[in-house]
mmCIF file of C-alpha atoms in Angstrom:
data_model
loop_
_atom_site.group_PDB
_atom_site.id
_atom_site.type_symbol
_atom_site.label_atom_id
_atom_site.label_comp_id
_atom_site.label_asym_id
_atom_site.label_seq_id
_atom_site.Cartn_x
_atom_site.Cartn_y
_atom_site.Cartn_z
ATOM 1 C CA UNK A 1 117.500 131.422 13.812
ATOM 2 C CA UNK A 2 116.212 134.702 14.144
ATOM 3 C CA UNK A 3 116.053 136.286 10.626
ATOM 4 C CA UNK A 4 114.530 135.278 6.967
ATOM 5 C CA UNK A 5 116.101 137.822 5.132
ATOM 6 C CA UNK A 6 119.185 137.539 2.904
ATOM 7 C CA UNK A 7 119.874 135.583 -0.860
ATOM 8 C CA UNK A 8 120.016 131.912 -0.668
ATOM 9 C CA UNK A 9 123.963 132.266 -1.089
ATOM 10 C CA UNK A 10 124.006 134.491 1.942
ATOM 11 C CA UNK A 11 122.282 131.912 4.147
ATOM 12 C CA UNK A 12 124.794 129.158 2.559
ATOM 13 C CA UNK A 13 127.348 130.959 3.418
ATOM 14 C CA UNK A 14 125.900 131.609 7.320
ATOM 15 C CA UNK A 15 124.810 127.802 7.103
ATOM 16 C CA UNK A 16 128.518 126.834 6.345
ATOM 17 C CA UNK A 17 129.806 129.126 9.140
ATOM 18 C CA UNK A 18 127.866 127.664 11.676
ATOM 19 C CA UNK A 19 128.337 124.461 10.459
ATOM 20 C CA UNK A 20 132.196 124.626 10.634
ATOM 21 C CA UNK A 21 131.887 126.126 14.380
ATOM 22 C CA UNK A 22 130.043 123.424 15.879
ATOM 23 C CA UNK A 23 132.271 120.759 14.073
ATOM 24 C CA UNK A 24 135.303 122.943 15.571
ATOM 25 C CA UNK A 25 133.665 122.387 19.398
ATOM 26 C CA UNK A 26 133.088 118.876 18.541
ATOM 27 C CA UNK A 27 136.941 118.409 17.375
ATOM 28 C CA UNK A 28 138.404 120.330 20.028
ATOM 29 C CA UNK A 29 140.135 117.783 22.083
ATOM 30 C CA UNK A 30 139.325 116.979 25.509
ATOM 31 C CA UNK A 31 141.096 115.640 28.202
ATOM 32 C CA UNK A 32 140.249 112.998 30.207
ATOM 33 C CA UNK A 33 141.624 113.904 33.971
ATOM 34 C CA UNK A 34 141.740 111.421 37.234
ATOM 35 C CA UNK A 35 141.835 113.101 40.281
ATOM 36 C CA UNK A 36 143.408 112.041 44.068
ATOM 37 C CA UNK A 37 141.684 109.893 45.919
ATOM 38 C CA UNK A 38 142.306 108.490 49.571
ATOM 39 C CA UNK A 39 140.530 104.770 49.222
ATOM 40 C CA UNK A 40 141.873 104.182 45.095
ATOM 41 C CA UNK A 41 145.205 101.818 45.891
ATOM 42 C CA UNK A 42 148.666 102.808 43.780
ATOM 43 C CA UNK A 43 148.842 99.476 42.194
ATOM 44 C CA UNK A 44 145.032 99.484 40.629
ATOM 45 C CA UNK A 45 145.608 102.630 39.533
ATOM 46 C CA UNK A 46 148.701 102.156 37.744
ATOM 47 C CA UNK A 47 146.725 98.344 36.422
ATOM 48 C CA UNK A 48 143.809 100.436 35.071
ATOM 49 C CA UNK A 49 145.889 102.998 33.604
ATOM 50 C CA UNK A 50 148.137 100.211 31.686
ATOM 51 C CA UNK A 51 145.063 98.250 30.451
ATOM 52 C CA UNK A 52 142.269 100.623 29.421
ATOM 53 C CA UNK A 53 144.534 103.028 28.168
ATOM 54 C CA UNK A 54 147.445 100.819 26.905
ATOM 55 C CA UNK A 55 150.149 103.205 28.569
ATOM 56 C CA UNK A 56 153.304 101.311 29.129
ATOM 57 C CA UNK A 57 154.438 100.306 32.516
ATOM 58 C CA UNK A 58 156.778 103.361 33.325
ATOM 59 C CA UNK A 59 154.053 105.972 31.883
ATOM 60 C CA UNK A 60 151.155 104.484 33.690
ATOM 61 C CA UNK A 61 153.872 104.173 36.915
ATOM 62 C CA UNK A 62 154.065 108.344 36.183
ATOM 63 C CA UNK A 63 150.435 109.223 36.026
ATOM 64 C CA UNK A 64 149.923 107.053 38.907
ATOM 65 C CA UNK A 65 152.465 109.546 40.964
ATOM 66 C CA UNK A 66 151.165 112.529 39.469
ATOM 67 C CA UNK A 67 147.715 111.761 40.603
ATOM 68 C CA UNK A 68 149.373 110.869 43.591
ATOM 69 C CA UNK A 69 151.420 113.731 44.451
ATOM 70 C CA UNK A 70 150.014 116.482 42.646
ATOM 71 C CA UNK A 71 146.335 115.793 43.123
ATOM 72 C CA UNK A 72 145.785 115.501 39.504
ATOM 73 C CA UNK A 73 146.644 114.178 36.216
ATOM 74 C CA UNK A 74 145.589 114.308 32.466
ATOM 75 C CA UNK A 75 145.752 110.955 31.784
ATOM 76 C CA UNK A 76 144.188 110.727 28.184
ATOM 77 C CA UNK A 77 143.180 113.597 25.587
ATOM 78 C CA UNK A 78 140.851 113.032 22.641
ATOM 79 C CA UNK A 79 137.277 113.700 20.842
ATOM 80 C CA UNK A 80 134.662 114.660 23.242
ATOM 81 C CA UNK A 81 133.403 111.710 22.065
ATOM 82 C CA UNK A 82 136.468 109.467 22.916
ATOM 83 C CA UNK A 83 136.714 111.220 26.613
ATOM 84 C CA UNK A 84 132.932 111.042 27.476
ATOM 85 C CA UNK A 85 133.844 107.280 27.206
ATOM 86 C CA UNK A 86 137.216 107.055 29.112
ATOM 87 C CA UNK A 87 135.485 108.860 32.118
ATOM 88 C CA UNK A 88 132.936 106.750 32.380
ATOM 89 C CA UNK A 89 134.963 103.908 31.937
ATOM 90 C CA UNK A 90 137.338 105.754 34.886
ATOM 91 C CA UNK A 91 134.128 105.716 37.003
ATOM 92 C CA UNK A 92 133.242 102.384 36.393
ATOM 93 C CA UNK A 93 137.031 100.933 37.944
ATOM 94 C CA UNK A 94 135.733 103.272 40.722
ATOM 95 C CA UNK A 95 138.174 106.170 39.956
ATOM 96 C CA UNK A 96 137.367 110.112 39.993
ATOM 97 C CA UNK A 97 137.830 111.261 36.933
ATOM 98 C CA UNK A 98 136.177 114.271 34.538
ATOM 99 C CA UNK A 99 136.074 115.522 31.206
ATOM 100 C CA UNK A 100 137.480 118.606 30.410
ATOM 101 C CA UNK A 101 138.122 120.977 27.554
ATOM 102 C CA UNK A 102 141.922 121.321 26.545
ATOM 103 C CA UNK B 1 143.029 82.943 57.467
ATOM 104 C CA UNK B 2 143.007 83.986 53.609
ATOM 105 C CA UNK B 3 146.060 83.617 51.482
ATOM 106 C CA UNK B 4 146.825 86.213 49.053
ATOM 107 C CA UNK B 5 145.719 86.120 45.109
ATOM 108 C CA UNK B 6 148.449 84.702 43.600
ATOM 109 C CA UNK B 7 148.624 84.210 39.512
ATOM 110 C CA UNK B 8 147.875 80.231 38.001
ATOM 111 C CA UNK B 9 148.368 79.167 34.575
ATOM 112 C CA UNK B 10 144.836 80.879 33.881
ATOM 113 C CA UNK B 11 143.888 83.465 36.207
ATOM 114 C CA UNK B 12 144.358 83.942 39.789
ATOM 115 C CA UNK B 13 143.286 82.233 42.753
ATOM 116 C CA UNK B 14 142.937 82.720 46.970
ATOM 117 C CA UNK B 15 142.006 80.713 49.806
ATOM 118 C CA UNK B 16 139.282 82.526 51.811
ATOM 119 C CA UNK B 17 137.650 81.002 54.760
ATOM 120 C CA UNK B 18 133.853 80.417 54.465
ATOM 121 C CA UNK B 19 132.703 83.165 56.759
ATOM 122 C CA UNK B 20 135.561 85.268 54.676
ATOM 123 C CA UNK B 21 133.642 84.316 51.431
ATOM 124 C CA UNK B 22 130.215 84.893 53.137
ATOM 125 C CA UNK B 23 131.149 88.236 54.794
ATOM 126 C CA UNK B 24 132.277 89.537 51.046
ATOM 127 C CA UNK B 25 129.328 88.604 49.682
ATOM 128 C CA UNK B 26 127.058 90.143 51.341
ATOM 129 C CA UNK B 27 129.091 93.461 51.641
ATOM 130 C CA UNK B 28 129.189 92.669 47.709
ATOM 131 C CA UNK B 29 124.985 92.408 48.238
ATOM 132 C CA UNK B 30 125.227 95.476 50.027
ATOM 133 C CA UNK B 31 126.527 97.846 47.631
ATOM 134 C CA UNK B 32 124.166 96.262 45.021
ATOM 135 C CA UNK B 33 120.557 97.525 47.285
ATOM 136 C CA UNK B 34 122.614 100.739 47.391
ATOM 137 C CA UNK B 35 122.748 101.095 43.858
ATOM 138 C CA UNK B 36 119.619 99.738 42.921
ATOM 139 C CA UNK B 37 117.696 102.483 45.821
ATOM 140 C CA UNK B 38 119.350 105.551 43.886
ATOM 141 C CA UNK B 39 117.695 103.781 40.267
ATOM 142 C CA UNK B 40 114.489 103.844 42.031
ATOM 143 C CA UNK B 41 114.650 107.064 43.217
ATOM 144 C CA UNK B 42 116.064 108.131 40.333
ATOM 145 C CA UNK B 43 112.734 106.636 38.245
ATOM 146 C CA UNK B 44 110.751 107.923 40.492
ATOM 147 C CA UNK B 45 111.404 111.301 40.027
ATOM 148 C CA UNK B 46 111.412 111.027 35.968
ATOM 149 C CA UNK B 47 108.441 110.632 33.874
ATOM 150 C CA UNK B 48 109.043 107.378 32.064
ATOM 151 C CA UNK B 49 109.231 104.731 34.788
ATOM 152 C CA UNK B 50 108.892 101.426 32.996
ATOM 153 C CA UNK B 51 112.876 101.095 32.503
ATOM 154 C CA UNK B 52 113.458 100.609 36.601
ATOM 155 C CA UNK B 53 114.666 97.158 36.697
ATOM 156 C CA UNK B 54 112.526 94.871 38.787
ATOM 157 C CA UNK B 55 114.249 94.989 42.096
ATOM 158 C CA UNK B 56 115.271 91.814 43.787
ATOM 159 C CA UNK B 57 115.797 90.385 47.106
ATOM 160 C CA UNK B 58 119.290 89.585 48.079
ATOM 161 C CA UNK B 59 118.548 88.456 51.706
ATOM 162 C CA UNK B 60 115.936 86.477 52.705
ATOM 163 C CA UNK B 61 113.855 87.923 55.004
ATOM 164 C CA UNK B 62 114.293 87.093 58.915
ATOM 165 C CA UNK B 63 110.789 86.579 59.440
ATOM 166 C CA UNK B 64 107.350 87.376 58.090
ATOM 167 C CA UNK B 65 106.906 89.965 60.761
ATOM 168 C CA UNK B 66 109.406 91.763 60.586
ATOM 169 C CA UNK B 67 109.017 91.900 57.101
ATOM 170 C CA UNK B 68 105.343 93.193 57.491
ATOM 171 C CA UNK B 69 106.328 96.069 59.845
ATOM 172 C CA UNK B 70 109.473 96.595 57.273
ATOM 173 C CA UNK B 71 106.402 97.092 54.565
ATOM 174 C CA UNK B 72 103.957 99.280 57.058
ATOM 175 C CA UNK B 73 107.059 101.860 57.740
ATOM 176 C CA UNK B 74 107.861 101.988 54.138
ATOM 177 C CA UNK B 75 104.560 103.555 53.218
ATOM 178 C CA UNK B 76 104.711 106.661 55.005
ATOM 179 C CA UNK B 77 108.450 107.713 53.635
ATOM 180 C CA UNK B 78 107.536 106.287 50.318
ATOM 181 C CA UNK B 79 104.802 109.429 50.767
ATOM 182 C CA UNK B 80 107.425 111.488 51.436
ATOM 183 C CA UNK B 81 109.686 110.805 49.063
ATOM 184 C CA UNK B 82 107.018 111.857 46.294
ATOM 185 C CA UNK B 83 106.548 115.188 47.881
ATOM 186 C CA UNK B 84 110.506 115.520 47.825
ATOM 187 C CA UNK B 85 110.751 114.343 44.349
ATOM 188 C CA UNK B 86 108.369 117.164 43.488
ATOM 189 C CA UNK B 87 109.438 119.651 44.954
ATOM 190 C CA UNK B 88 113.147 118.754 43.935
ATOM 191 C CA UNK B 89 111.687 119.026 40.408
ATOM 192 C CA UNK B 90 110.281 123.073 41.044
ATOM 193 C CA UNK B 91 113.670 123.793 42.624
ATOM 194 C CA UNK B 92 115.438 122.849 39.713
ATOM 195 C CA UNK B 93 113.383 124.732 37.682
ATOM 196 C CA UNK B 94 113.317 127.889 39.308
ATOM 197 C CA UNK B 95 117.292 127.212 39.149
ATOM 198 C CA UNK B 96 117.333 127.117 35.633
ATOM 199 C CA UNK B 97 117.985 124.257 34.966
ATOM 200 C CA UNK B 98 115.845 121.683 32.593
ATOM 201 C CA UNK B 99 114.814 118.467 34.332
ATOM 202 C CA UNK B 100 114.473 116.391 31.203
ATOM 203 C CA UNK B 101 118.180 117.293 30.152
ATOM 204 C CA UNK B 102 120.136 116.914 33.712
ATOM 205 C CA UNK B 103 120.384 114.855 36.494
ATOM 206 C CA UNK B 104 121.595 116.191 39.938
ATOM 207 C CA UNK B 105 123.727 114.247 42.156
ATOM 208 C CA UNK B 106 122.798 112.054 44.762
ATOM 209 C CA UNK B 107 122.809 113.351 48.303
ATOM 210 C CA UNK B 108 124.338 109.908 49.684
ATOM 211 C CA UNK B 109 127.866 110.210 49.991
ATOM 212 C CA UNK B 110 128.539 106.673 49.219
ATOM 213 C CA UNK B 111 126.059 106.936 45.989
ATOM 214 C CA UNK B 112 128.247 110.060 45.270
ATOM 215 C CA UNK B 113 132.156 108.026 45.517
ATOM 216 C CA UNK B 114 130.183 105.150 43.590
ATOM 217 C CA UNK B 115 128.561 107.581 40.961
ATOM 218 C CA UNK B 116 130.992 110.781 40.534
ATOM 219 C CA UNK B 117 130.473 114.087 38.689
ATOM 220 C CA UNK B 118 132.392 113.661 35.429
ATOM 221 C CA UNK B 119 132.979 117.638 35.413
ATOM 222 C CA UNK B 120 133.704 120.325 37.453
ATOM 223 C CA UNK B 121 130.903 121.948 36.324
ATOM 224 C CA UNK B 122 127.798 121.394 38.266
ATOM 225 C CA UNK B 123 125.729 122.395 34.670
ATOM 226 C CA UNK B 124 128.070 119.985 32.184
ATOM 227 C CA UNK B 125 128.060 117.311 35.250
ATOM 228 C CA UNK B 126 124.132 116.396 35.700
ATOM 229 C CA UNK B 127 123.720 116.951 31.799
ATOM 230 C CA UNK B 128 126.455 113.990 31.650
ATOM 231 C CA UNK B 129 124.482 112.004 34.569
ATOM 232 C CA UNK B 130 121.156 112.359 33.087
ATOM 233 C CA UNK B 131 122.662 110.527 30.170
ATOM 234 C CA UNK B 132 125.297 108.102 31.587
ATOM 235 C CA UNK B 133 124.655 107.163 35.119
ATOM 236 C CA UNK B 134 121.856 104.244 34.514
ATOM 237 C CA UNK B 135 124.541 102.357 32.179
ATOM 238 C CA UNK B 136 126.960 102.927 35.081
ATOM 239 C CA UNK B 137 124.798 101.466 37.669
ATOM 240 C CA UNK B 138 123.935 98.420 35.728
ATOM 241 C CA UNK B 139 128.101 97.991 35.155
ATOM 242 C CA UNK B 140 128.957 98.138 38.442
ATOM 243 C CA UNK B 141 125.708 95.376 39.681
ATOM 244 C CA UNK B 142 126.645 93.389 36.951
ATOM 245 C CA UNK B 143 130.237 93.146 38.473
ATOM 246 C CA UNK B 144 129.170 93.049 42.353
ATOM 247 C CA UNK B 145 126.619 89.513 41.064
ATOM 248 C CA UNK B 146 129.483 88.308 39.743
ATOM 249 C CA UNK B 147 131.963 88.764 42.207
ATOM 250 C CA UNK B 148 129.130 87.600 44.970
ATOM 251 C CA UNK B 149 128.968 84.184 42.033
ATOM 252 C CA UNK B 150 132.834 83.371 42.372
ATOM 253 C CA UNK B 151 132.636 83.684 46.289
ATOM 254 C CA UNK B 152 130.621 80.981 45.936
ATOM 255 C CA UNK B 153 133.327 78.359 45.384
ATOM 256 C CA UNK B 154 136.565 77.508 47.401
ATOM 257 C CA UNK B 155 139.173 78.517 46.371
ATOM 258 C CA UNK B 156 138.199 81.464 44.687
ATOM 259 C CA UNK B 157 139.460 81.586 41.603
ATOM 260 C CA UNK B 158 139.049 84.153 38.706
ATOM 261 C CA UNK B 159 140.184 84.006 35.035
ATOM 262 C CA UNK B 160 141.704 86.821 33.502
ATOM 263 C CA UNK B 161 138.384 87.696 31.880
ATOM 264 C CA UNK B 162 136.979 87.527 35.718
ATOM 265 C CA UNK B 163 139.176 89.167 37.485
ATOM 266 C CA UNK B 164 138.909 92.528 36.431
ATOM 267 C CA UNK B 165 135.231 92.152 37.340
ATOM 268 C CA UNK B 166 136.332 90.771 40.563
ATOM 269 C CA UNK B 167 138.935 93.912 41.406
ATOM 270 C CA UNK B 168 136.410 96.245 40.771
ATOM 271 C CA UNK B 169 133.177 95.382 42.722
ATOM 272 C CA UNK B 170 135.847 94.946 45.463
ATOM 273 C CA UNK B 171 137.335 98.417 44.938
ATOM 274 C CA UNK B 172 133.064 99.451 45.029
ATOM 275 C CA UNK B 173 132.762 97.415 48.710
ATOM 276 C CA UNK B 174 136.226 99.837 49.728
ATOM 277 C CA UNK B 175 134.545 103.138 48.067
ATOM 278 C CA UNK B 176 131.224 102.735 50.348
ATOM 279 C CA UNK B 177 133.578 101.759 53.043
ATOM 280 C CA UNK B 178 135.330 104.262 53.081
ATOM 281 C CA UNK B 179 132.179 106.730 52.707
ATOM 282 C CA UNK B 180 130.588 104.992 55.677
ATOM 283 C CA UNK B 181 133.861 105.277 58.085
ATOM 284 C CA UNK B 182 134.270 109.285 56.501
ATOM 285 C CA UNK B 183 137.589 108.668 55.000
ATOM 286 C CA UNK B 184 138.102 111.987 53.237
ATOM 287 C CA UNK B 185 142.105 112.337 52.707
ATOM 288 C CA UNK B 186 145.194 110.355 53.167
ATOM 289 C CA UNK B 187 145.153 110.788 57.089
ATOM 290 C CA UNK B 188 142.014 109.577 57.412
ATOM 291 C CA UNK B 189 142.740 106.365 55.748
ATOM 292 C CA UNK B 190 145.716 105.958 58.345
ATOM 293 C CA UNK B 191 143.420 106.543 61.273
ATOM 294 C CA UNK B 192 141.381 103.728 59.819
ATOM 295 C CA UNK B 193 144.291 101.338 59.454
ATOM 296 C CA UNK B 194 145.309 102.115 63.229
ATOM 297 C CA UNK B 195 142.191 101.539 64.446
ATOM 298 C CA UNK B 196 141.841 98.036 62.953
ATOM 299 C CA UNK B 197 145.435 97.424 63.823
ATOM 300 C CA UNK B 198 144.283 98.181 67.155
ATOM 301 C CA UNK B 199 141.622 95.896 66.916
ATOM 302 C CA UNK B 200 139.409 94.685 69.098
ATOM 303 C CA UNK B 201 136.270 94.704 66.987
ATOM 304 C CA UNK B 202 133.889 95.728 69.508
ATOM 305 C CA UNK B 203 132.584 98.498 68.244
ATOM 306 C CA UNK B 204 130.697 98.627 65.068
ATOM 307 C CA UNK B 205 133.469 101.475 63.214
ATOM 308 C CA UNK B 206 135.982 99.241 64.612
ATOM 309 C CA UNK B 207 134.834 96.644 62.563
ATOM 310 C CA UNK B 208 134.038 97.978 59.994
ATOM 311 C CA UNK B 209 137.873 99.659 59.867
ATOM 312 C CA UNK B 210 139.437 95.606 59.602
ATOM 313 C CA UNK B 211 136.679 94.742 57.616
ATOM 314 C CA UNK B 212 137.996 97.804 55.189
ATOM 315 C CA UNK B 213 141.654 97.276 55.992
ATOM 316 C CA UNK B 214 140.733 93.007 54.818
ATOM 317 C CA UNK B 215 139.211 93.960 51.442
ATOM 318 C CA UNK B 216 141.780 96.026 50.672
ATOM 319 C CA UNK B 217 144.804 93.806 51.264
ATOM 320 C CA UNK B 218 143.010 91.295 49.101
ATOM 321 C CA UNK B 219 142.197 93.971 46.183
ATOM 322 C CA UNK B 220 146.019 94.868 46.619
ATOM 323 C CA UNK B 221 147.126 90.789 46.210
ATOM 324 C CA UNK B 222 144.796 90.269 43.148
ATOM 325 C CA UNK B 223 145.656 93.387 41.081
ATOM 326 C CA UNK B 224 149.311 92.666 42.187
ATOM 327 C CA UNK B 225 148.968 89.347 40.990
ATOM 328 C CA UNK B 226 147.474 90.545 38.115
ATOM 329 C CA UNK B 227 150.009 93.095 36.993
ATOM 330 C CA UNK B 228 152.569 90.457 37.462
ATOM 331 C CA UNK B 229 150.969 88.776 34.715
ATOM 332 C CA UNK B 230 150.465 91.564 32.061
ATOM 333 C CA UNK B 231 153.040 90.678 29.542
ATOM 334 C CA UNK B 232 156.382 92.521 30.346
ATOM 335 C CA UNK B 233 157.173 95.792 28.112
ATOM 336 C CA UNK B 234 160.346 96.381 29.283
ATOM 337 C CA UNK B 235 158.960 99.214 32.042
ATOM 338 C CA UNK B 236 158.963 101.720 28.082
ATOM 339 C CA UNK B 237 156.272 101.054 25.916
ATOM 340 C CA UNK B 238 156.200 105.205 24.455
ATOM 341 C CA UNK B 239 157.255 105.709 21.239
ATOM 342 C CA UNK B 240 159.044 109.094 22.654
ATOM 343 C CA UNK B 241 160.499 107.053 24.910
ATOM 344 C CA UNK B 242 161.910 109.911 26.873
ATOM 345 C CA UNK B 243 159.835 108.773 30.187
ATOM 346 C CA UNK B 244 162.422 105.526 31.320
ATOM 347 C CA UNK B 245 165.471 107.664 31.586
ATOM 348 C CA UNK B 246 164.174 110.089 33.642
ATOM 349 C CA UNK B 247 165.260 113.106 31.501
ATOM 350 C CA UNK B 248 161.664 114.200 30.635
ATOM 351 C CA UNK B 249 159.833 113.504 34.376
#
C-alpha cells in the first residue's frame, strides 16, 4: 500500500474494505464450461457428466446436446475454488473445458 | 475380431485378439513418451529441476546401434533446445508476463488436445498451467500404465473402479489420434471414418484412420456398457424436475 498516513481506525476501516473485496472475488461464482469437440463421443460425455457431476440422466442427456449443438455449455457453477477443480477434472476425462467468471 | 465391452456381475469385459491387445498398448505407450517429453521440457525450462520424474523406457531398444546413433543425434537438439528454452524465457518477459507465475502452452498440437487451456484468456490460462498441468500429466500416465496393465490379460476385463481408468487413457490414444490425422470439426471426423471404411491400410493415414475408427468403437462399447450399469434414476434425478417433460428445454 502506498500511504502511512491516517488514525489506526481509518486504516481498519480501509483494511476491512479491502478485505471484504477480495473475499467478494473469491465468492463470486464461477462456471465451469465444456466446449464442442469433434473426437469427445456423445455417450462419454453424457457418462462423465452423470458421474463427476451427479446430474441425472435426462440433465446430463441435455448438456450433452447443448455442447453438441450449440458449441457450448455451462455445465457446473461454483467457488473458484470448486471450478478450478471440475476443469481440471474435465481435462483429465479428456474434455475441453474452462473456468469462467459468471 | 474383438467383441464389444459388455457389463458382468463386476465390471465389464471384451475379447480382443492378441495383436488387438498389443497394438493398444503400445499406442497406450505412445501417448505416455508424449506426455512425459512435454514434463521434460517443461523442467527444463524452470529453475527447480529435481521434481522431473525419472523417465523410463517403454520399448526396448531394437539394437545397441541404433540406440547409440539415437543418443549421438540427441545431443545436438538437446543444445538447441536450451537456447530455445532461453530465449522463450526473454520473450516472455519482454511480453509481460512473469515466468515463475505462468506457463505457456505447448506448441504440439496433440500435447495441446491432451493438456487444454482452462480459460479463454491466454493471461488466466498459463497462470492455471503453471500450477495444474504437472498433476494432470501424472493423472493421465497413471491411467495409460494401467490401461497398458489390463491389456495384458485375455479377456480384458475391468472393474468398475478400472474402467473409468480404462475409458479415459483410451479417449487420450483417440485425442492424439485425432491430432495426428488433423481432425479439427465434425467433417473431418467423417472423412476419417470413410477413409478407414474404405480401407485398404496401405498407407500410413489410412491406418492410422481404422486404427482411430477401432479405439473408438471400443471406447463407445465400454462407456455404453458402463452407463447401462449406473443405477437407473428414472431418466429425472433434478429436484426442479422441469427438464423430463420437456417444458423447460
Amino acid at each position: 500500500m502506498s500511504s502511512t498516513a491516517g488514525s489506526t481506525l481509518a486504516r481498519g476501516e480501509t483494511d476491512l474494505e479491502e478485505e471484504s473485496s477480495v473475499r467478494a472475488a473469491a465468492q463470486r461464482p464461477y462456471h465451469v464450461v465444456v466446449w464442442n469437440d469433434p473426437v469427445n463421443l456423445m455417450s462419454y460425455v453424457s457418462w462423465v457428466f452423470r458421474t463427476y457431476f451427479g446430474h441425472s440422466s435426462s440433465r446430463a442427456h441435455e448438456l450433452m446436446m447443448q455442447v453438441h449443438e450449440k458449441g457450448r455449455a455451462v455445465v457446473a457453477t461454483g467457488s473458484r475454488e470448486q471450478a478450478e477443480r471440475d476443469v481440471t477434472a474435465m481435462h483429465h476425462y479428456g474434455l475441453q473445458a474452462t473456468l469462467e467468471e459468471s | 475380431m474383438a467383441t464389444a465391452f459388455r457389463p458382468t456381475t463386476r465390471g465389464c469385459r471384451a475379447e480382443l485378439e492378441q495383436h488387438e491387445r498389443r497394438l493398444l498398448s503400445r499406442l497406450c505407450g505412445d501417448v505416455v513418451t508424449i506426455l512425459e517429453g512435454r514434463t521434460r521440457n517443461v523442467s527444463d525450462d524452470a529453475d527447480v529441476s529435481d521434481d522431473a520424474p525419472a523417465s523410463e523406457p517403454i520399448e526396448a531398444p531394437a539394437d545397441a546401434s541404433a540406440d547409440a546413433s539415437a543418443d549421438a543425434s540427441a545431443d545436438a537438439p538437446a543444445d538447441i533446445g536450451m537456447d530455445d528454452s532461453v530465449f522463450a524465457h526473454f520473450s516472455a518477459e519482454l511480453a509481460g508476463l512473469d515466468g515463475d507465475d505462468s506457463l505457456s502452452a505447448p506448441e504440439d498440437p496433440v500435447l495441446r488436445r491432451l493438456l487444454p487451456d482452462a480459460s479463454t484468456d491466454a493471461e488466466e490460462a498459463g497462470r492455471f498451467r503453471r500450477l495444474s498441468e504437472s498433476s494432470l500429466r501424472a493423472a493421465k500416465i497413471a491411467d495409460l500404465r494401467t490401461a497398458r496393465m489390463l491389456l495384458e490379460s485375455s479377456p480384458v476385463q475391468v472393474t468398475d473402479e478400472q474402467a473409468p481408468m480404462l475409458g479415459r487413457a483410451l479417449n487420450d490414444v483417440r485425442l492424439t489420434l485425432s491430432a495426428r490425422l488433423g481432425v479439427e470439426d465434425e467433417s473431418d471426423a467423417e472423412a476419417v471414418q470413410q477413409r478407414a471404411v474404405r480401407g485398404g491400410g496401405s498407407d500410413e493415414e489410412t491406418f492410422m484412420a481404422e486404427v482411430y475408427t477401432f479405439v473408438t468403437w471400443l471406447q463407445e462399447t465400454l462407456f455404453s456398457a458402463m452407463l447401462e450399469a449406473l443405477p437407473d434414476d428414472g431418466g429425472d434425478g433434478d429436484a426442479e424436475g422441469g427438464a423430463a417433460d420437456g417444458r423447460r428445454a
